[in-house]
Coordinates of C-alpha atoms in Angstrom, one line a residue:
M1 CA -17.3 33.0 6.6
R2 CA -13.8 31.9 5.6
A3 CA -13.2 28.1 5.2
F4 CA -10.3 26.0 4.0
V5 CA -11.5 24.0 1.0
L6 CA -9.5 21.0 -0.5
T7 CA -10.4 21.2 -4.2
G8 CA -8.5 18.1 -5.4
P9 CA -5.2 16.3 -4.7
G10 CA -2.6 18.9 -3.7
T11 CA -5.0 21.8 -4.6
Y12 CA -6.9 24.0 -2.1
E13 CA -8.4 27.5 -1.5
V14 CA -9.4 29.5 1.4
Q15 CA -12.9 30.6 0.3
D16 CA -15.7 32.7 1.5
V17 CA -18.6 30.3 1.9
P18 CA -22.2 30.6 3.4
E19 CA -22.3 30.4 7.2
P20 CA -23.9 27.2 8.4
V21 CA -27.4 27.2 9.8
A22 CA -28.4 24.9 12.6
A23 CA -30.8 22.3 11.3
P24 CA -33.2 20.6 13.7
G25 CA -31.2 18.6 16.2
E26 CA -28.0 20.6 15.3
V27 CA -25.9 23.3 16.7
V28 CA -23.6 25.9 15.2
V29 CA -20.2 26.2 16.9
D30 CA -17.7 29.1 16.6
V31 CA -14.5 27.1 16.1
E32 CA -11.5 28.1 18.2
R33 CA -9.0 25.4 17.5
V34 CA -8.5 22.5 15.0
G35 CA -5.8 19.8 14.8
V36 CA -4.2 18.8 11.5
C37 CA -4.2 15.0 11.3
G38 CA -2.5 12.4 9.2
T39 CA -5.9 11.6 7.7
D40 CA -6.2 15.1 6.4
M41 CA -2.7 14.7 4.8
E42 CA -4.0 11.5 3.0
F43 CA -6.8 13.6 1.6
Y44 CA -4.4 16.2 0.4
T45 CA -2.3 13.6 -1.3
G46 CA -5.3 11.7 -2.7
H47 CA -4.3 8.5 -1.1
M48 CA -7.1 8.3 1.4
A49 CA -9.1 5.1 0.9
Y50 CA -12.4 6.7 1.3
L51 CA -11.8 8.7 -2.0
H52 CA -11.5 5.5 -3.9
Q53 CA -14.4 3.7 -2.1
G54 CA -17.0 6.5 -2.8
H55 CA -17.3 7.7 0.8
S56 CA -15.6 11.0 0.2
S57 CA -15.0 13.3 -2.8
Y58 CA -13.6 16.7 -3.6
P59 CA -14.2 19.5 -2.9
M60 CA -14.3 18.9 0.8
R61 CA -13.7 20.8 4.1
L62 CA -11.4 19.0 6.4
G63 CA -11.0 19.2 10.2
H64 CA -12.2 16.6 12.7
E65 CA -10.1 17.4 15.9
W66 CA -11.8 20.6 17.1
A67 CA -13.0 22.7 20.1
G68 CA -15.2 25.7 20.2
R69 CA -18.1 27.4 21.6
V70 CA -21.8 26.9 20.8
A71 CA -23.3 29.9 19.0
A72 CA -26.7 28.8 17.9
V73 CA -29.1 25.8 18.3
G74 CA -31.6 24.3 15.9
E75 CA -35.2 23.2 16.6
G76 CA -35.4 20.6 19.3
V77 CA -32.0 21.5 20.9
D78 CA -31.7 22.8 24.5
A79 CA -30.9 26.4 24.4
G80 CA -28.7 25.8 27.4
W81 CA -26.0 24.7 25.0
I82 CA -25.5 28.3 23.8
G83 CA -22.3 29.7 25.0
R84 CA -20.9 26.4 26.3
R85 CA -17.4 25.3 25.3
V86 CA -17.5 21.9 23.5
M87 CA -15.7 19.4 21.3
G88 CA -17.6 16.8 19.2
D89 CA -17.5 13.2 18.2
T90 CA -16.3 12.7 14.6
M91 CA -18.4 9.6 14.0
L92 CA -22.1 10.4 13.2
G93 CA -24.1 7.3 13.0
C94 CA -27.6 6.9 11.3
G95 CA -29.1 6.3 14.7
S96 CA -31.5 3.5 13.7
C97 CA -29.3 0.5 12.5
R98 CA -28.4 -2.4 14.7
R99 CA -24.9 -1.1 15.4
C100 CA -26.2 2.4 16.4
L101 CA -28.8 0.9 18.7
R102 CA -26.0 -1.0 20.5
D103 CA -24.0 2.3 21.0
R104 CA -21.6 1.4 18.1
Q105 CA -22.4 4.3 15.9
H106 CA -18.7 4.7 15.2
V107 CA -18.9 1.6 12.9
C108 CA -22.3 2.4 11.5
E109 CA -22.2 1.5 7.7
K110 CA -24.1 4.6 6.9
R111 CA -22.2 7.0 9.2
Q112 CA -20.9 10.4 8.3
E113 CA -17.6 11.5 9.7
V114 CA -17.0 15.2 10.3
G115 CA -14.5 16.5 7.8
I116 CA -13.9 13.1 6.4
R117 CA -16.8 11.0 5.1
G118 CA -20.4 11.5 3.7
G119 CA -20.1 15.1 2.7
R120 CA -20.1 16.4 6.3
A121 CA -18.2 19.7 6.4
G122 CA -15.2 19.8 8.8
A123 CA -13.9 22.4 11.2
L124 CA -11.3 24.1 9.2
A125 CA -13.7 27.1 9.0
E126 CA -14.9 29.9 11.3
R127 CA -18.1 28.0 12.1
L128 CA -19.2 24.4 12.1
A129 CA -22.6 22.7 12.2
V130 CA -22.9 19.4 14.0
P131 CA -25.6 17.3 15.7
A132 CA -26.1 18.3 19.3
A133 CA -26.0 14.6 20.2
S134 CA -22.3 14.5 19.2
L135 CA -21.2 17.3 21.6
H136 CA -19.1 16.8 24.7
A137 CA -18.9 19.7 27.1
L138 CA -15.4 20.9 28.1
P139 CA -14.8 22.0 31.7
D140 CA -12.9 25.3 32.3
S141 CA -9.7 23.5 33.0
V142 CA -9.6 22.1 29.4
D143 CA -8.6 25.0 27.2
A144 CA -9.0 25.2 23.4
A145 CA -5.7 23.4 22.7
L146 CA -6.6 20.6 25.0
G147 CA -10.1 20.5 23.6
A148 CA -8.8 19.9 20.1
L149 CA -6.6 17.2 21.4
V150 CA -9.5 15.2 22.9
E151 CA -10.4 13.4 19.6
P152 CA -6.8 12.0 19.1
G153 CA -6.6 11.4 22.8
G154 CA -9.7 9.3 22.7
N155 CA -8.2 7.1 20.1
A156 CA -5.0 6.8 22.1
L157 CA -6.8 6.1 25.4
R158 CA -8.8 3.2 23.7
A159 CA -5.5 1.8 22.4
A160 CA -3.8 2.1 25.8
R161 CA -6.8 0.4 27.5
A162 CA -6.8 -2.3 24.8
A163 CA -3.2 -3.1 25.8
A164 CA -4.6 -3.9 29.2
P165 CA -1.4 -3.1 31.1
R166 CA -1.0 -4.1 34.7
A167 CA 1.5 -2.1 36.9
G168 CA 4.9 -3.0 35.9
D169 CA 4.0 -4.5 32.5
R170 CA 6.4 -3.5 29.6
V171 CA 4.6 -2.2 26.6
L172 CA 6.2 -1.3 23.2
V173 CA 4.7 1.5 21.1
L174 CA 5.6 1.4 17.4
G175 CA 5.6 4.9 15.8
P176 CA 5.8 7.9 18.2
G177 CA 3.8 10.4 16.2
T178 CA 0.9 12.1 17.8
I179 CA -1.1 9.0 18.4
G180 CA 1.8 6.9 19.4
L181 CA 3.0 9.4 21.9
L182 CA -0.5 9.9 23.3
V183 CA -0.8 6.1 23.7
A184 CA 2.5 6.1 25.5
I185 CA 1.5 9.0 27.8
F186 CA -1.8 7.0 28.7
L187 CA 0.1 3.8 29.2
R188 CA 2.6 5.5 31.6
A189 CA -0.3 6.9 33.6
A190 CA -1.5 3.3 34.0
G191 CA 1.7 2.2 35.5
A192 CA 3.4 0.6 32.5
E193 CA 7.0 0.6 31.6
V194 CA 6.8 2.2 28.1
H195 CA 9.2 1.7 25.3
L196 CA 9.0 3.5 21.9
L197 CA 10.2 2.3 18.5
D198 CA 11.0 5.0 15.9
R199 CA 12.3 5.1 12.5
P200 CA 16.1 4.6 12.0
G201 CA 17.9 7.9 12.2
S202 CA 15.1 9.6 14.1
S203 CA 16.1 11.7 17.1
P204 CA 14.8 10.5 20.5
A205 CA 15.3 14.0 21.9
F206 CA 11.6 15.0 21.9
A207 CA 10.4 11.8 23.5
H208 CA 13.0 12.2 26.1
T209 CA 11.6 15.7 27.0
L210 CA 8.3 14.0 27.7
G211 CA 10.1 11.7 30.1
F212 CA 10.4 8.6 28.1
E213 CA 13.8 6.9 28.5
H214 CA 13.4 3.9 26.3
V215 CA 13.4 5.0 22.8
W216 CA 14.8 2.8 20.1
D217 CA 15.0 2.0 16.4
E218 CA 14.8 -1.4 14.7
Q219 CA 18.6 -1.7 14.9
T220 CA 18.9 -0.9 18.6
L221 CA 15.8 -2.4 20.0
P222 CA 16.9 -4.7 22.9
E223 CA 15.7 -8.3 23.2
L224 CA 13.2 -7.8 26.0
P225 CA 9.8 -9.5 26.8
F226 CA 6.9 -7.0 25.9
D227 CA 3.7 -7.8 27.5
A228 CA 1.9 -5.8 24.9
V229 CA 2.7 -4.1 21.6
V230 CA 0.8 -1.1 20.1
D231 CA 1.3 -0.4 16.5
A232 CA 0.6 3.3 15.9
S233 CA 2.8 3.5 12.8
N234 CA 2.0 3.7 9.1
A235 CA 4.7 1.2 8.1
A236 CA 3.3 -2.0 6.3
H237 CA 6.2 -4.2 7.7
L238 CA 5.5 -3.4 11.4
P239 CA 2.1 -5.3 12.0
P240 CA 3.8 -8.7 11.5
R241 CA 6.9 -7.4 13.3
A242 CA 4.6 -6.5 16.3
L243 CA 3.4 -10.1 16.4
E244 CA 7.1 -11.3 16.5
L245 CA 7.9 -9.0 19.4
V246 CA 4.9 -9.6 21.8
E247 CA 5.2 -12.1 24.5
P248 CA 3.2 -15.3 24.4
A249 CA -0.3 -14.7 25.9
G250 CA 0.3 -11.0 25.4
R251 CA -1.9 -8.3 23.6
L252 CA -1.5 -6.6 20.2
V253 CA -3.2 -3.4 19.5
Y254 CA -3.4 -2.0 16.0
I255 CA -4.3 1.7 15.6
G256 CA -2.0 2.8 12.8
L257 CA -2.9 2.4 9.1
A258 CA -0.3 1.8 6.3
A259 CA -0.8 2.7 2.6
E260 CA -0.2 -1.0 1.8
P261 CA -1.6 -4.1 3.6
G262 CA 0.8 -6.0 5.9
A263 CA 0.7 -9.8 6.2
I264 CA 0.1 -11.4 9.5
D265 CA 0.7 -15.1 10.1
T266 CA -2.4 -16.2 12.0
R267 CA -0.7 -19.4 12.9
R268 CA 1.8 -17.5 15.0
L269 CA -1.1 -15.5 16.5
V270 CA -2.7 -18.7 17.5
L271 CA 0.3 -20.6 18.7
K272 CA 1.4 -17.6 20.8
D273 CA -2.2 -17.3 22.3
I274 CA -2.2 -13.6 21.4
T275 CA -5.2 -11.2 21.8
A276 CA -5.3 -8.8 18.9
V277 CA -7.4 -5.6 19.0
G278 CA -8.1 -3.0 16.2
V279 CA -9.0 0.5 17.3
L280 CA -10.9 2.7 14.8
S281 CA -12.4 5.7 16.6
A282 CA -12.2 7.8 19.7
S283 CA -16.0 7.7 20.2
P284 CA -16.1 5.4 23.3
G285 CA -13.1 7.2 24.9
L286 CA -14.0 10.8 24.6
D287 CA -15.5 11.4 28.1
A288 CA -12.7 9.6 29.8
T289 CA -10.1 11.6 27.9
I290 CA -11.8 14.9 28.9
S291 CA -11.7 13.7 32.5
A292 CA -8.0 12.8 32.2
Y293 CA -7.1 16.2 30.8
A294 CA -9.2 18.1 33.3
S295 CA -7.7 16.3 36.2
G296 CA -4.1 16.8 34.9
T297 CA -3.5 13.1 35.0
V298 CA -2.5 13.5 31.3
D299 CA -1.2 16.7 29.7
P300 CA -0.6 16.4 25.9
R301 CA -0.1 20.1 25.2
P302 CA 3.7 19.7 24.6
L303 CA 2.8 17.7 21.5
V304 CA 1.5 20.9 19.8
A305 CA 4.4 22.5 17.9
A306 CA 2.6 25.5 16.4
T307 CA -0.8 27.2 15.9
V308 CA -1.4 28.6 12.4
S309 CA -4.1 30.5 10.5
L310 CA -6.4 29.1 7.8
D311 CA -4.1 30.7 5.2
E312 CA -1.3 28.6 6.4
V313 CA -3.0 25.2 6.4
G314 CA -2.0 24.2 2.8
P315 CA 1.7 24.0 3.4
V316 CA 1.2 22.1 6.5
L317 CA -0.9 19.5 4.7
A318 CA 2.0 19.3 2.1
G319 CA 4.3 18.3 5.0
G320 CA 5.8 21.7 5.8
R321 CA 6.7 22.9 9.2
P322 CA 5.6 26.5 10.2
K323 CA 8.4 28.9 10.9
G324 CA 9.2 28.8 14.5
A325 CA 7.5 25.5 15.2
G326 CA 8.5 23.6 18.2
P327 CA 9.6 19.9 18.2
G328 CA 6.2 18.3 18.7
P329 CA 4.4 16.4 16.0
K330 CA 0.9 18.2 16.1
I331 CA 0.0 21.5 14.2
H332 CA -3.1 23.4 15.3
V333 CA -5.2 25.9 13.4
D334 CA -6.9 28.9 14.8
P335 CA -9.6 29.7 12.2
R336 CA -10.9 32.8 13.8
P337 CA -10.4 36.2 12.1
A338 CA -7.2 37.9 13.1
T339 CA -7.6 40.8 15.6
A340 CA -6.0 44.1 15.0

């Protein structure tokens, strides 16, 4: 089968590799759609922390936001999975440690992460092998594009819930990329008044098309009380800025990761009586995200700007935009062979 292989920082090949075989407890999935993520771009540049911590190494197969159809099952797996449309959890815990036994496999110290950590091959290929226990079935109303948006959506849903908005609360989201916009969409569905903070000079036009009226930059942000602030940016100066902006007794949610650490004054955190939450993984939010997509409560499909082939992944990882791409921040990949 064909697979996109990252061979080093800035270097890649689309290779013919052996097809995966379903080991005991695993399934093989025919991949239909894969999302390109900021984490994938960090691996492309060589800046991803896991590379320097020994959790990941080249060559590697990326792709952790995916949807497809089960083609084969291994020993011990219910054959009823065959033919079902699914997506899968990225975080694969060891299953036996204290954290896994408490349903916190997404922070298992020995975890693998599909397409990211521990040598577990990702979905930028025609087929993918994953544990059956990581699968989440997709209803007919959740198509391939939506299925590949469940993983980022699960992260965003958890961040929106951590902000704990009550109807009418005003929430500020820093960084309207894919995750930031998904957070904003979930917050709006919960009844919050949502404001977005973008980089200076960025156009608010796309956010406006999604129905968000309050889009600012750091020069135009009005002095308003924000009951919660969600930092979905990659800017090191914004975590402490979020603490400045949130109302006393409010909530801070950190889901973005900067290349450099940001300094937070814990004295201010205490004196403002702030609740601060970090969100790492979509795992606890996957089922609820699928339900929200299936019911139409949330529709993130406008975020997808283009769908490309495996041969077009490299330029996307380098920051390029496919020809004819729409205004959304997310690029999808269809790894299936082109039909005549």
